[in-house]
Every structure is written in C-alpha cells, then in structure tokens.
XYZ file of C-alpha atoms in Angstrom:
545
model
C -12.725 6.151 -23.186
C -10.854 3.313 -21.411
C -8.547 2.988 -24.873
C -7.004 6.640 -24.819
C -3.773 6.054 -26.614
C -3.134 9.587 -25.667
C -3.220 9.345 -21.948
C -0.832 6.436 -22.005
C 1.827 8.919 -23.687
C 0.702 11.395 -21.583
C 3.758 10.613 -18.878
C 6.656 12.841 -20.779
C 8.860 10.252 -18.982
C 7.613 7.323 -20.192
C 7.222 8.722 -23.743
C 11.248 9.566 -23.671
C 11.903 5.826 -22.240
C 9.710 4.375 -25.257
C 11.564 6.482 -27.656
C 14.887 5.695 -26.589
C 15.091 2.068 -24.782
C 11.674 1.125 -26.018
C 12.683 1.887 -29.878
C 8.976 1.641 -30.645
C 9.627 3.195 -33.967
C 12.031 0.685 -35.034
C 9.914 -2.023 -33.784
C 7.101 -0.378 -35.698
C 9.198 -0.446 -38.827
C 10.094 -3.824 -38.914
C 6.794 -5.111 -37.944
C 5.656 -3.788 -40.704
C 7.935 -4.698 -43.283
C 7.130 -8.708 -41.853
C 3.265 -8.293 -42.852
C 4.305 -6.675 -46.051
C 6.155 -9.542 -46.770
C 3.504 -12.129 -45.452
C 0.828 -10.569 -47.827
C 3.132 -11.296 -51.021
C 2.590 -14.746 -50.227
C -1.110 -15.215 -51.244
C -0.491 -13.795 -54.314
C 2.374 -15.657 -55.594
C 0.473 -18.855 -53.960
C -2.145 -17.988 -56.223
C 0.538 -17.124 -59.144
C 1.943 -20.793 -58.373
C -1.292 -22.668 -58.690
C -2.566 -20.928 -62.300
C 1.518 -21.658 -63.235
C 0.638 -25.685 -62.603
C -2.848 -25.658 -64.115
C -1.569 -23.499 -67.393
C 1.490 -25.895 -67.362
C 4.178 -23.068 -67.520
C 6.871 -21.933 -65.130
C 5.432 -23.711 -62.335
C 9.150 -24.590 -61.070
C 10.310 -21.277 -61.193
C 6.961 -19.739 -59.241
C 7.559 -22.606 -56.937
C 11.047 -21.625 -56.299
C 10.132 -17.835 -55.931
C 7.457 -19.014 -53.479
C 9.659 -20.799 -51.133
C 11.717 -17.949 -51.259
C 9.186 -15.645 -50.187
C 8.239 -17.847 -47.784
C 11.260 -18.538 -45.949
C 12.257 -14.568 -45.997
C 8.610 -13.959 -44.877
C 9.781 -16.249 -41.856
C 13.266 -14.845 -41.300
C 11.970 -11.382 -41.384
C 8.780 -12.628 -38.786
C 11.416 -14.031 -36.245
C 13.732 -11.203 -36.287
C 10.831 -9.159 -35.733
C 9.753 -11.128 -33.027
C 12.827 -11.101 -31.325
C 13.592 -7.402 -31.785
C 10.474 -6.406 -30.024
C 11.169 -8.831 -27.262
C 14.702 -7.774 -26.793
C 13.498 -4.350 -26.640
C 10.419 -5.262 -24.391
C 12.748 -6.457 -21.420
C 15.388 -3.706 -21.640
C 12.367 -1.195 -22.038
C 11.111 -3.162 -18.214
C 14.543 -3.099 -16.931
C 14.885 0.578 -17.339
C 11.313 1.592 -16.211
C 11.530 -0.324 -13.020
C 14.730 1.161 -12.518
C 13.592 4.233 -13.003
C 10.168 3.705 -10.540
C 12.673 2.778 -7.489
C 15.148 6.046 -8.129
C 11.331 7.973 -8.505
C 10.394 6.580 -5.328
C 13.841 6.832 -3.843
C 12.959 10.845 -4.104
C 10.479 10.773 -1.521
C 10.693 12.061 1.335
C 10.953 9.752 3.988
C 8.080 11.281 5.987
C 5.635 10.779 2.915
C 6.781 7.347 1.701
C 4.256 5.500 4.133
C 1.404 6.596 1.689
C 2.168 3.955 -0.103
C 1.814 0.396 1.127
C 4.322 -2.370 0.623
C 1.733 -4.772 -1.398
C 0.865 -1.489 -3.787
C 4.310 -0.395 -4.387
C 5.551 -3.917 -5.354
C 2.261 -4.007 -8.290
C 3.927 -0.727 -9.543
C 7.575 -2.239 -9.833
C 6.803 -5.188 -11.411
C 2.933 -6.019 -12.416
C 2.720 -2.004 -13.752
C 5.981 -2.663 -15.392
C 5.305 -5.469 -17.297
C 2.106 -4.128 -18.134
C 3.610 -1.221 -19.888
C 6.514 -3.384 -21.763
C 3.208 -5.064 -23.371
C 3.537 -1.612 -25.565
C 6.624 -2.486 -26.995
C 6.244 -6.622 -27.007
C 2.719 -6.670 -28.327
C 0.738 -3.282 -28.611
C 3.330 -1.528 -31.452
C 3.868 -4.600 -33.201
C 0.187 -6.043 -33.440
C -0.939 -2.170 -34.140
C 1.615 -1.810 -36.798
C 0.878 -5.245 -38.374
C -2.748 -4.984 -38.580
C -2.709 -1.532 -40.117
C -0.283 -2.631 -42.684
C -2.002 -6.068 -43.434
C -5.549 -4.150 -44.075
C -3.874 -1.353 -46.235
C -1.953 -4.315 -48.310
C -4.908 -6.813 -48.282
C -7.700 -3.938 -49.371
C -4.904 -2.915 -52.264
C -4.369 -6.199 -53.356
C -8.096 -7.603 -53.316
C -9.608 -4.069 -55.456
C -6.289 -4.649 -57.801
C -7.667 -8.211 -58.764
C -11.447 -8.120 -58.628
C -13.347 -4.399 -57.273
C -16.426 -6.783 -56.598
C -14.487 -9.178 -53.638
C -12.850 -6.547 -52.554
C -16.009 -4.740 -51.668
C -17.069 -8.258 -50.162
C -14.124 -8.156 -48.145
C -14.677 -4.423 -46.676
C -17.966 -5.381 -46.086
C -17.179 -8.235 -44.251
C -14.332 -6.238 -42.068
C -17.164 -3.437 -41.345
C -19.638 -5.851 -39.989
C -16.812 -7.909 -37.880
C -15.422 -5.041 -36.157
C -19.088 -4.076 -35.194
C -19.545 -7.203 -33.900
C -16.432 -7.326 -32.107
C -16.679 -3.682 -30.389
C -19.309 -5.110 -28.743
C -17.237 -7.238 -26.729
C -14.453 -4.975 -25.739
C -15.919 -2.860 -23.307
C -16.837 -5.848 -21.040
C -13.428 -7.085 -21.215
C -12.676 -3.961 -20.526
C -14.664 -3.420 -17.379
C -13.632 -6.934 -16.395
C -10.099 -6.181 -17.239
C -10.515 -3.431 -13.944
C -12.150 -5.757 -11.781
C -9.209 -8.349 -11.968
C -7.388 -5.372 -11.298
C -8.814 -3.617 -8.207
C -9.223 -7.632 -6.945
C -5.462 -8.733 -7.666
C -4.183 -5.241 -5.946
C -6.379 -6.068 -2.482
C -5.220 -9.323 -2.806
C -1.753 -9.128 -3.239
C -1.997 -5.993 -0.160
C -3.577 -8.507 2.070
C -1.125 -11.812 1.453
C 2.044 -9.368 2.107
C 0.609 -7.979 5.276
C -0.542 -11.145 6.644
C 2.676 -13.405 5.269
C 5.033 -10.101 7.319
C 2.869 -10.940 10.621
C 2.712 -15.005 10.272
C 5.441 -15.045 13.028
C 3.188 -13.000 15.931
C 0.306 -14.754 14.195
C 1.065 -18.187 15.085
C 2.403 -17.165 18.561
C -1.088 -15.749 19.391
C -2.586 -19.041 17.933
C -3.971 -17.175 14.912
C -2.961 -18.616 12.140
C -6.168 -20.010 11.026
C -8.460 -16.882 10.648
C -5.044 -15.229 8.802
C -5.384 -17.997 6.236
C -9.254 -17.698 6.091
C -8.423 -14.214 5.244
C -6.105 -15.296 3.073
C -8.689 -17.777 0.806
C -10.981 -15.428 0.854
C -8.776 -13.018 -1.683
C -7.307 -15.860 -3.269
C -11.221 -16.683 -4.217
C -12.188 -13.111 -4.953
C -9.264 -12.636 -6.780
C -9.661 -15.771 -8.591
C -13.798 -15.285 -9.353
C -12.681 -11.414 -11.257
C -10.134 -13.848 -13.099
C -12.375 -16.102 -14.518
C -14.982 -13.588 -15.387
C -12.309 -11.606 -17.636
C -11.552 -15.064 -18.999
C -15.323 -15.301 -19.812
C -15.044 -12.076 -21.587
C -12.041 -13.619 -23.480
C -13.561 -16.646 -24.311
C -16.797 -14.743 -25.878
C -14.574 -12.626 -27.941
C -12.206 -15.373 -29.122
C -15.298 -17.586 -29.871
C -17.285 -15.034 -31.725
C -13.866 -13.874 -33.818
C -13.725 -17.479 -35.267
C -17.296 -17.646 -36.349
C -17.212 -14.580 -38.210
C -13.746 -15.871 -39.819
C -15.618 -19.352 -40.703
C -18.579 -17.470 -42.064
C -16.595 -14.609 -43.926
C -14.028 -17.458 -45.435
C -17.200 -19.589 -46.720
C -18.645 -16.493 -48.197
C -15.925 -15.016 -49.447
C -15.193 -18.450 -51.471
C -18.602 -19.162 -52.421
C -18.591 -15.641 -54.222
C -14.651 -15.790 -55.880
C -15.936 -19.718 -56.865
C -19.131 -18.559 -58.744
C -16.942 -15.796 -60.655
C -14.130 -18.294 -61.537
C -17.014 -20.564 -62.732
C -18.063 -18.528 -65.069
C -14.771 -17.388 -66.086
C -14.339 -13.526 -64.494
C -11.445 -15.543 -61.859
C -8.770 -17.896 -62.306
C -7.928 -20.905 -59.640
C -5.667 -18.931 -58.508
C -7.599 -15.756 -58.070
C -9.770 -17.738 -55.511
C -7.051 -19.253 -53.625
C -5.911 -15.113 -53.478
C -8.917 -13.981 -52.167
C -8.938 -16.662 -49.380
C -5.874 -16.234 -48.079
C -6.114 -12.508 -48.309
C -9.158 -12.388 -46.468
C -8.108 -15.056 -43.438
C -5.322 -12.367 -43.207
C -7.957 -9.224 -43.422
C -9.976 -10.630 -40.399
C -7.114 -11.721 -38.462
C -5.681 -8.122 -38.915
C -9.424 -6.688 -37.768
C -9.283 -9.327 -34.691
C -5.653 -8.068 -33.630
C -6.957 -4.588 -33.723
C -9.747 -5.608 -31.263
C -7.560 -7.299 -29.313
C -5.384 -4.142 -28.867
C -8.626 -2.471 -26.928
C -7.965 -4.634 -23.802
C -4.910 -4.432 -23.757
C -4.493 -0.785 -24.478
C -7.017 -0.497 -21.032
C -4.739 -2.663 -18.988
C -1.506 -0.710 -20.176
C -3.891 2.903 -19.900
C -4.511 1.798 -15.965
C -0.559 0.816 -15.379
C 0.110 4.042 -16.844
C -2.572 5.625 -14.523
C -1.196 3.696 -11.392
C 2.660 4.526 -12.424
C 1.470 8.813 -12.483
C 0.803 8.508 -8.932
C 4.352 7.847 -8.408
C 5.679 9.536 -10.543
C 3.740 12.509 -10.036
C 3.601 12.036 -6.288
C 3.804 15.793 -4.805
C 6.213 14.543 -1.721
C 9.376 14.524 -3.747
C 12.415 16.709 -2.191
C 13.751 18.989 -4.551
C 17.040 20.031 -3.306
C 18.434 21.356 -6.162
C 18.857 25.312 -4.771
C 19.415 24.382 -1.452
C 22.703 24.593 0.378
C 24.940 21.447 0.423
C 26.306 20.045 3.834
C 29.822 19.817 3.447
C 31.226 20.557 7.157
C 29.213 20.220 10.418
C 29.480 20.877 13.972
C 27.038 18.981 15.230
C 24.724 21.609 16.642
C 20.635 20.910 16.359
C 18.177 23.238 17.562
C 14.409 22.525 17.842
C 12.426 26.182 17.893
C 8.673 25.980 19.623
C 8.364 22.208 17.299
C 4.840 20.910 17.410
C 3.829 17.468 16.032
C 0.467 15.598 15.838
C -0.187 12.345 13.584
C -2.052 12.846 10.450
C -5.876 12.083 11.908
C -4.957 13.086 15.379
C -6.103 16.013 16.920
C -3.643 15.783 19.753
C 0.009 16.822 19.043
C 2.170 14.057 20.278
C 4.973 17.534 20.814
C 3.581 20.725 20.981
C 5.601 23.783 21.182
C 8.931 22.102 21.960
C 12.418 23.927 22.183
C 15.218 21.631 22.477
C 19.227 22.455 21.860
C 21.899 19.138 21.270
C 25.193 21.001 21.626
C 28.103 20.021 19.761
C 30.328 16.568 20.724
C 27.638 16.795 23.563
C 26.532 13.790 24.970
C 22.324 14.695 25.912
C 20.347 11.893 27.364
C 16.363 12.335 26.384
C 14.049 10.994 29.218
C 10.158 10.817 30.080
C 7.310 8.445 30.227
C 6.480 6.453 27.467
C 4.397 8.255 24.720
C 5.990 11.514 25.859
C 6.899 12.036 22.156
C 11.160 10.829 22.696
C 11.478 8.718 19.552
C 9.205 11.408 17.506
C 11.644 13.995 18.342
C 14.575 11.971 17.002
C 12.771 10.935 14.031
C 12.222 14.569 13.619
C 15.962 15.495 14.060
C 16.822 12.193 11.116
C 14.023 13.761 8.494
C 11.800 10.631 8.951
C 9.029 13.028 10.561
C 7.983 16.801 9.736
C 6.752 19.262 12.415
C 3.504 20.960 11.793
C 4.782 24.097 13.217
C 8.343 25.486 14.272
C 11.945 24.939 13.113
C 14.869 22.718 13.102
C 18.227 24.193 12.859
C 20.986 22.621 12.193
C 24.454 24.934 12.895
C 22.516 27.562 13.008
C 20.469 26.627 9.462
C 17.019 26.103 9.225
C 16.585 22.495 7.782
C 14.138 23.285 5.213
C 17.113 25.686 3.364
C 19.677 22.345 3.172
C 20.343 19.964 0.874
C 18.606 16.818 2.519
C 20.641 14.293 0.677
C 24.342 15.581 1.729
C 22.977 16.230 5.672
C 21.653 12.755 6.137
C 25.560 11.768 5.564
C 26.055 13.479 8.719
C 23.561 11.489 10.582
C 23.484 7.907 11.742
C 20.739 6.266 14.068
C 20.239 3.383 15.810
C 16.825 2.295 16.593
C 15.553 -0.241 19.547
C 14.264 -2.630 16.259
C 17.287 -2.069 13.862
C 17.013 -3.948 10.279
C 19.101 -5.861 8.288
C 19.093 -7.184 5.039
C 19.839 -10.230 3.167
C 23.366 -10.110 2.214
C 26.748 -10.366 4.269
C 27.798 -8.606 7.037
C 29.963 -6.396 5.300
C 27.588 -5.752 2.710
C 24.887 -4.628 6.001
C 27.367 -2.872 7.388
C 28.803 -0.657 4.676
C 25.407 -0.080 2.557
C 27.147 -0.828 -0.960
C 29.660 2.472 0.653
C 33.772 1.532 -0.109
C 35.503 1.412 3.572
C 38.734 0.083 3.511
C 39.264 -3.363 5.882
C 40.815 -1.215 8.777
C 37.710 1.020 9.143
C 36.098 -2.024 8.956
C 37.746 -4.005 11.856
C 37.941 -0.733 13.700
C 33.997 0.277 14.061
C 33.571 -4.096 14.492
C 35.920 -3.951 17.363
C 34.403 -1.142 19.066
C 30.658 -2.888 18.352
C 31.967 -6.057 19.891
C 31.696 -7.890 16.625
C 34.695 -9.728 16.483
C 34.311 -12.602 17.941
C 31.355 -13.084 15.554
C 33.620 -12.544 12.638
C 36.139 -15.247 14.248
C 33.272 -17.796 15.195
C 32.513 -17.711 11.478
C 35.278 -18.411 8.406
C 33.949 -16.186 6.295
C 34.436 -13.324 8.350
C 33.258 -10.244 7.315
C 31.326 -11.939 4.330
C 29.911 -14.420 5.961
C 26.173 -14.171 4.795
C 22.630 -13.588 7.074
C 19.202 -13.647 5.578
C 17.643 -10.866 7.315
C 18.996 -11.341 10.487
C 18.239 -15.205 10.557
C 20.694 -16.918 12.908
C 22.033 -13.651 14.781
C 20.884 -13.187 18.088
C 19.252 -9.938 19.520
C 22.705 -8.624 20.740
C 24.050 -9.249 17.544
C 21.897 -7.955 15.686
C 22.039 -4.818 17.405
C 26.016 -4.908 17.500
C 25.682 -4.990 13.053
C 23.152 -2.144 13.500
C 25.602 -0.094 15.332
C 28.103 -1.079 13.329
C 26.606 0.323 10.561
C 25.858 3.786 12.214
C 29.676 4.696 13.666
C 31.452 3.553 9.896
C 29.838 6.374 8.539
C 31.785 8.929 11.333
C 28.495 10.880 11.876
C 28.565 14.127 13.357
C 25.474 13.664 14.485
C 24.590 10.345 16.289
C 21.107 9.678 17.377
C 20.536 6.255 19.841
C 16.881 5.099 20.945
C 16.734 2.713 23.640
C 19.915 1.178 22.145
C 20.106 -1.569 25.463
C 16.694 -3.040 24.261
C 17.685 -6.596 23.215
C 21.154 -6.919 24.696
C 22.316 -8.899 27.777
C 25.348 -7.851 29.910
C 28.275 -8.295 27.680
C 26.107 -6.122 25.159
C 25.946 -3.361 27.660
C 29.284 -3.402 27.949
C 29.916 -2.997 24.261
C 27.254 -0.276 24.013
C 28.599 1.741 26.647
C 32.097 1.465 25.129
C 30.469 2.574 21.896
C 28.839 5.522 23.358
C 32.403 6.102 24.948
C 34.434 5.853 21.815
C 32.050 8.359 20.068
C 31.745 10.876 22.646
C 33.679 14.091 21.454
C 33.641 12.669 17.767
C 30.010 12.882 17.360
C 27.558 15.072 18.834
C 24.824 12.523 20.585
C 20.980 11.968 21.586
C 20.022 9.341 23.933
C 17.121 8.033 24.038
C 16.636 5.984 26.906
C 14.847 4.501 30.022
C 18.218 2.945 31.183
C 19.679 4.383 34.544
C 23.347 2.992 33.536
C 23.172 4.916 29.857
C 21.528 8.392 31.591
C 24.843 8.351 33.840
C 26.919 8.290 30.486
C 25.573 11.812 29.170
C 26.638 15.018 29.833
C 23.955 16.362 30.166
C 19.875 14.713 30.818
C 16.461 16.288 29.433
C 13.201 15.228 30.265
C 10.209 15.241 27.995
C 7.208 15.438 29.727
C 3.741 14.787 28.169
C-alpha cells in the first residue's frame, strides 16, 4: 500500500535521526495535550450558555472559558512552534547526513547518480521527510486524540448523538478513502515529472555557454518548456485531486453539522437536551470531522514522505560505499606505484580502453606518459588517483596492493592536476587550501612557485580576494590556482595531465619551474603531448593503443 508507515521507518538511520533530532515523541506529546485542551472548550461553551439562560454563575463560566481558551491557544502555538523548530533541525541534520553518505562513495561509482537527481535527494527528499515531524506526527497525534476525546465526550452526554456522530465519521472516511488513492497516484506523477524536469533544466542551464556558441539556444529552451509544461500539467492534475477531496470534505461537514443539529434540536425540544447540550454536540462534531479529514489528509502525505524515504534508501543503501575500516592506514610513502597486467573497458563497452597493462612510477622519479590520443593516458592516471577501477589486475602502491589500504589516508598522498581543473566559489585561499589550515608561508611559498603572485599583488585582497567559479581568471590562472592547490598538500605522489593546455609562454615557464621544484620531493606522472615537458622527465613511456 502506498501509506506503509512501516517502510518509512524502515531506514534504521532515519528512525535514530527522528528519535533524537526529530523528537517525534515529544512533539507527539504536546500535540496531544493542545487537542485535549481544545475539546474542553465545547463543553464549557456549552456550560456557559445553560449558565446565562438558568441565570447563575454565568460570570464565573465566562471567566473559566476565556481561560480555557487562551491556554488552549498558548498551548496550540507552543505546539506549533515546537514541531517547527524541530522540523528544520530534523532537515538540517538529514541533509547533512545525505552529503557525508554520499561523501562515502567511491569516486568511481558516484557518476550513477546525476547532478539534477542528487540535488532532489538533498533538499526536495529532505523536506519531504521533515513533513513527518512538522505535519505528519502532529496532525496524526491530534486527530487520534480529538476522536478518542470527542466520541467520550458525545456518549457521556447523550448515547443517541454520539452514535449519530460515529455514524457520520464511518460514512465520511468511506467517502474520503475514495479520494486518496488518486491523489496518491497523482502525488507520483508530479513526482517522476518534477525529477525529469529538474534533470533536464540542470543539464541544459551547465551547457547554455557551448549552447549559444553553436547557435542553439533556442531548441535548449524548447526543451526546456516542454518540462516546464509536463511538469506543470502532473501539477495541476494532483491539484485536481486536491481540490475534489477538499471540496467533498466540506460537504460532508455541512451535511453532518445540519444533521447533527437537526437531531440534538428535536431532543432539546422536547426536553432530553439543554441549549447548551446542542451547542456541545456542534462543536464537538465540527471537531470529529475535521479530526477524520486530517487523518485523510495524512494518506498523501504519508505517500509523498514513503517515496522520499524510498528515493533517500538508494543512497543510503547504495552498495559502492568504501569501507576502510580494516584496512591499513597510509602514514609514510615512498612514492612507488606499480600497475600489474591492468585492464580497463567502460561500463557498456566491449573494448578495453587498457588491456593487460604493466606500468612501474619509481620513486622521486620524474616519468613522462606518451601516445596517441585515446591510447588510454588519462585513464591510467585516473586509475593511479582512485577515480577509475580496473576490471582485471593490480595496483600497488610501495609494494601494497591498493585494494588492502585505507583509501581515505592514501589520497593525502596524492595530488593531480587535470587539463580542465575546477574551482569553486570562494577566495583564493579558500580554493587553494580546501578548508585545510596552512600557515601564510606555505601559502606564499607553493603561490610563488605557481607564479601566482603577481595575481595576489594586482588584487588588495590578496590571498582572499574572492572568484565565482573561476569568473574573471584567465586560463593561465586558473591553471596556476589549480596547481597551487596540488603542491600545498606536499604529495608524494604527483600526477599532471596535459598541464600546458590553457597556458601561454610565461605559464610554461611557471609550469616547468613547478615540475622543477617538485622533482625529488614528489614522485611524478606526466601526461603530455608537449615536446618541452617530455624533455623534463627522467624517464618517457609510451602507451600505445
């Protein structure tokens, strides 16, 4: 059934974080002390208006009333608020924890998911599953409590309207159930819709650039309408749905309300009911119904949190986690790497881009890697950084097959620099260091070597002077902060791929007296097509297709 309470706890994770940050027990609690309270106020309403037509006390029952009313309210807000307190820290937490989940990937597995789908699971799935602790727990709570009280309440004055009421409650939520499942069904449309769409807007928004270079910018925004109006037709059919359910919900309370007083108004006619009684049994029943609706309204909801749930267990249950935990840390390194008989062939591709290839990088050696283009160079490296895993063979590093390390505490003694290096929004230093603490010497150091200082001079803020993803740095410079970033880590393994891509003469200059600087600190891989770099090696190995 699409409402399994059951599989939405089923994540032992997200039942801990509901526990503990969610505190859906004390929401639950409190919740239902505020509808406890709000269903003493029909009665003493009803107390209140006997009190003015017996002329007796009628100050007093007033005064008792307000009071009730205004703790009724007090109790209501806090309520509110606790659960929506507890909502966002509950989101903070989860989506905290969903980056550190995916953070355990391994890097050659994390392309399964697309940018588009993991950004619906950080936020949209998030917020989906706070709705258990901002609406579900509370609403659930309430309802049960208000049907429990108003049932009690209604028997305890009259047995004959309180059968009338149960009645009435039986034949709404019949009624109502009818409705769910279509919201329900269009509740997965709007999803499956809003997840293509959102996929095909980041894609096309992260190419707009080439795009409108290639004078394509028109069919991309076609493409674009198109799943705005897809995603907007699944909309408005779940609003349909809504609307029939809403609709329908206020009938039956209209009809239910006129029956119920009809019947209370014949027995205080003839004398079995007081004034009072009647005004009792309509409040009492607005309350019943609107307890029934929020039940209903639960069903949708529970759905949309069931599928967030679903969507969040592919994550977190994703089966390309490393799990280093009885593997051997890297503490000191040599900077030896051995590739035994590697073979590697994309996933779908029956043709290994490396097959059977035995490779050595010798310590504080300098190797250049050569061949044609598609010869598999820049799969090797990725290969030697983790980002790629052979089908067959072995990587050894000092002597140690890969696969018996601690990933996590080798990739500290690796830096790369690829041909299209990346940068983020922030400030240089920030780019360069990676949130790492380097001391302002280390800093200048690895910036003088990279050639960055007259970049830090041209600009007052120096080292914090701020980029937006590499917006107004050139090419050179861009690639100066990228190496930058590699050599302030001290690396003992360095790994460069077609570094001189993007840089004029002065660049080369400051690349080759990188490569100089780091030769007998780091052991290095050169990837390259550049004559002037392959005379800088020690030592040059071709790759041949």
């Amino acid at each position: 059934m699409e409402w399994n309470v059951r599989s939405i706890f089923s994540q032992p994770f997200l039942r801990r974080m509901l526990l503990k940050e969610g505190s859906i027990v004390g929401v639950a609690v409190i919740s239902s002390l505020s509808s406890m309270l709000a269903m003493v106020i029909p009665v003493l309403t009803g107390n209140f208006i006997d009190c003015i037509r017996e002329s007796r006390m009628a100050i007093a029952s007033l005064a008792i009333l307000l009071l009730a009313m205004f703790s009724s309210l007090c109790v209501e807000l806090s309520s509110r608020w606790y659960s929506a307190r507890k909502s966002v820290r509950f989101k903070l937490c989860l989506q905290n924890a969903l980056v550190c989940e995916f953070a355990k990937i391994n890097p050659c597995r994390m392309g399964e998911f697309m940018t588009g789908e993991l950004t619906a699971k950080f936020i949209r799935d998030a917020e989906a599953i706070a709705v258990i602790v901002r609406d579900i727990m509370p609403m659930a709570s309430m309802a049960a409590v208000g049907l429990v009280c108003a049932f009690f309440i209604a028997f305890l004055r009259s047995a004959s309207i309180g059968v009338v009421m149960v009645v009435l409650a039986i034949v709404c939520s019949m009624v109502l159930l009818r409705f769910t499942r279509g919201i329900a069904a269009a509740n997965r449309g709007n999803r499956a819709t809003m997840d293509d769409c959102m996929s095909t807007l980041v894609e096309m928004i992260a190419n707009f650039p080439g795009l409108k270079a290639m004078s394509a910018i028109v069919p991309a925004l076609s493409k674009i309408g198109t799943s705005f109006e897809r995603a907007n037709s699944a909309g408005w059919v779940l609003d349909k749905e809504n609307l029939k359910f809403e609709s329908t919900a206020k009938s039956i309370m209209f009809i239910g309300e006129a029956l119920v007083l009809s019947v209370a108004g014949l027995m205080a006619i003839n004398g079995v009911l007081t004034l009072g009684d009647v005004i009792v049994f309509q409040m009492l029943f607005a309350q019943t119904l609107g307890s029934v609706t929020s039940a209903f309204r639960l069903m949708p909801l529970l759905g949309y949190v069931n599928e967030a749930t679903s969507s969040l267990g592919e994550l977190v249950n994703f089966d390309g986690k490393e799990d280093d935990c009885a593997k051997n840390k890297v503490d000191l390194m040599k900077g030896r790497v051995e590739l035994q008989n590697v073979t590697f062939a994309y996933k779908g591709s029956g043709c290994p881009v490396l097959d059977g290839v035995s490779f050595t990088l010798h310590e504080k050696e300098c190797c250049a890697l050569v061949g044609a283009n598609g010869c598999g160079k820049t799969t090797l490296a990725k290969i030697v950084g983790g980002f790629s895993e052979p089908r067959s063979g072995s990587v050894l590093f000092d002597g140690v097959d890969e696969r018996e390390l601690d990933r996590g505490s080798l990739r500290k003694k690796i830096s790369f620099l690829f041909q299209d290096p990346i940068l983020f929004a922030g400030t240089l230093r920030e780019n360069v260091t990676l949130g790492q603490e380097y001391s302002e010497s280390e800093l200048r150091e690895v910036f003088e070597v990279c050639g960055l200082n007259d970049l830090i001079k041209f600009h007052t803020e120096g080292f914090d002077y701020r980029i937006t993803t590499g917006n107004g740095l050139s090419g050179g410079e861009r690639q100066r902060v990228a190496a930058a970033r590699a050599l302030i880590r001290k690396p003992r393994i360095l790994v460069l791929d077609e570094p001189s891509n993007h840089i004029d003469s002065s660049g080369f200059s400051d690349l080759k007296k990188m490569i100089e600087y780091m030769k007998g600190r780091s052991s290095i891989l050169l990837i390259t097509h550049d004559e002037r770099l392959v005379a800088l090696a020690d030592r040059v190995v071709s790759l041949k297709e």
